[in-house]
Amino acid sequence: MIPLLALACVLPLASAAAASTEISSVRVATRNDANTPFVRTVVDVSQKVTPRLYLDKSGQYVTVTLPNTKIDKNVQKQYDANKNVISRIWLTQRSSATDVNIKVPRKITANDLKVFTLPADAKAKTNNRVVIDINDKSGKVKQWSHWGDTSIGIHPSQQTKTSWKSRTDSGSAVGAATVTIPSYGKSASYSLTKGLKGKTICIDPGHGGTDTGAIGSMSQEKNITLAISKKVQQLLQEAGANVIMTRTTDVDVYAPNDGAVEELQARCNIANASKADVFVCIHIDSFSSPDAMGVTAYYNPKTQYDLGLAKYIHQQNMKATSFPDRGVDTANFYVLLHTNMPATLLELGFISNPAEEKALNTETQQDNFAESIVKGLADYFDHNGL
Ligand SMILES: [Zn+2]
């Protein structure tokens, strides 16, 4: 993205004329679709401005000065943002300039801060904009990718393959004292008999609530995963299975704005407490290039049946879509490692690919995937997990 201003640089005022540029709106959003989540503040201005950026010595006060601007009377002067990243945003009008003041809860450095301008675009119906991005320093804002035990926050496509190693029994290794961390494998009581009837199946719709998951051009991952998951629930119940859902609405399973470990362990706890026979986690993939496409099923060989679960579901999924086949692959994702039963994490296409995003938002493709997941589960049990 466009020019990054150096810290505390001194740029000449655009002109000495009276304030003629109006600030017409301010928008604040948490973005978790980058490697480091950040809060983006966008200031709409009626003409191009050259912002000046200051970060005070404490590293907790940011001031972005917009020369020759005045605040429109309809524009609010104070804004709330994700408290993990920003404590407060407020605008102050000076004689011929406006300051956008930002207080952050933790010290930040130049590397955590980006200010740039974007030109008006008549076609996209956008104004001239000043954009202020501040990185999350708390580690509490979840990134959309699927955390593994050893590579937190790294997208599968960028992840260096690491061989799987068993975790130690020390719960403190993954932190969060309030979260119960059971050791898997000790209560291995999952069923491998034929048929869906009477099986306990835990379905985990990825993300939810304050965690949007990946963001596409028209939709968010959390909503697609929930829509497909609820269709799976319905079909499984019709087949006589006992379905445990980690969520059935748009919520965080542990708590809003929680950390990755709490959130993902909460989902594992639900599966483990219900003594589910299998755990199926539903996600939609995303990548920096819109060209990436296709369907993947991930598993971790923590039992000899995890591969079978991923494989049988994936085979059916590939009959239910025209999306490319990215295969069945191993991964050290948290939920695969911390569930006691065979588990798979499905990436049902890319929200970052326009064609796949469009299809994923149709009832038809959602129904097709729901049916194929249920068929794959039936195949898994019919083959006794192998
Ligand atoms: Zn996801």
PDB file of C-alpha atoms and ligand atoms in Angstrom, residues 143-146 206-207 211-214 221-222 225 282-285 345-347, ligand 1:
ATOM      1  CA  GLN A 143      -6.034 -13.619  13.353  1.00  0.00           C
ATOM      2  CA  TRP A 144      -8.263 -15.501  10.978  1.00  0.00           C
ATOM      3  CA  SER A 145      -5.933 -18.356  10.202  1.00  0.00           C
ATOM      4  CA  HIS A 146      -6.039 -21.595  12.117  1.00  0.00           C
ATOM      5  CA  GLY A 206     -15.131 -21.931  12.516  1.00  0.00           C
ATOM      6  CA  HIS A 207     -14.883 -18.472  14.110  1.00  0.00           C
ATOM      7  CA  ASP A 211     -13.777 -13.268  15.388  1.00  0.00           C
ATOM      8  CA  THR A 212     -15.011 -12.864  11.828  1.00  0.00           C
ATOM      9  CA  GLY A 213     -12.578 -15.295  10.321  1.00  0.00           C
ATOM     10  CA  ALA A 214     -11.446 -14.410   6.805  1.00  0.00           C
ATOM     11  CA  GLU A 221     -16.067 -16.655   6.950  1.00  0.00           C
ATOM     12  CA  LYS A 222     -17.911 -16.989  10.281  1.00  0.00           C
ATOM     13  CA  THR A 225     -19.180 -21.801   8.265  1.00  0.00           C
ATOM     14  CA  ILE A 282     -15.616 -26.273   9.193  1.00  0.00           C
ATOM     15  CA  HIS A 283     -13.659 -23.353   7.744  1.00  0.00           C
ATOM     16  CA  ILE A 284     -13.327 -21.324   4.581  1.00  0.00           C
ATOM     17  CA  ASP A 285      -9.814 -20.637   3.357  1.00  0.00           C
ATOM     18  CA  LEU A 345     -10.571 -29.459   9.729  1.00  0.00           C
ATOM     19  CA  LEU A 346     -12.194 -28.763   6.370  1.00  0.00           C
ATOM     20  CA  GLU A 347     -11.324 -25.746   4.241  1.00  0.00           C
TER      21      GLU A 347
HETATM   22 ZN    ZN B   1     -11.125 -20.183   9.438  1.00  0.00          ZN
END
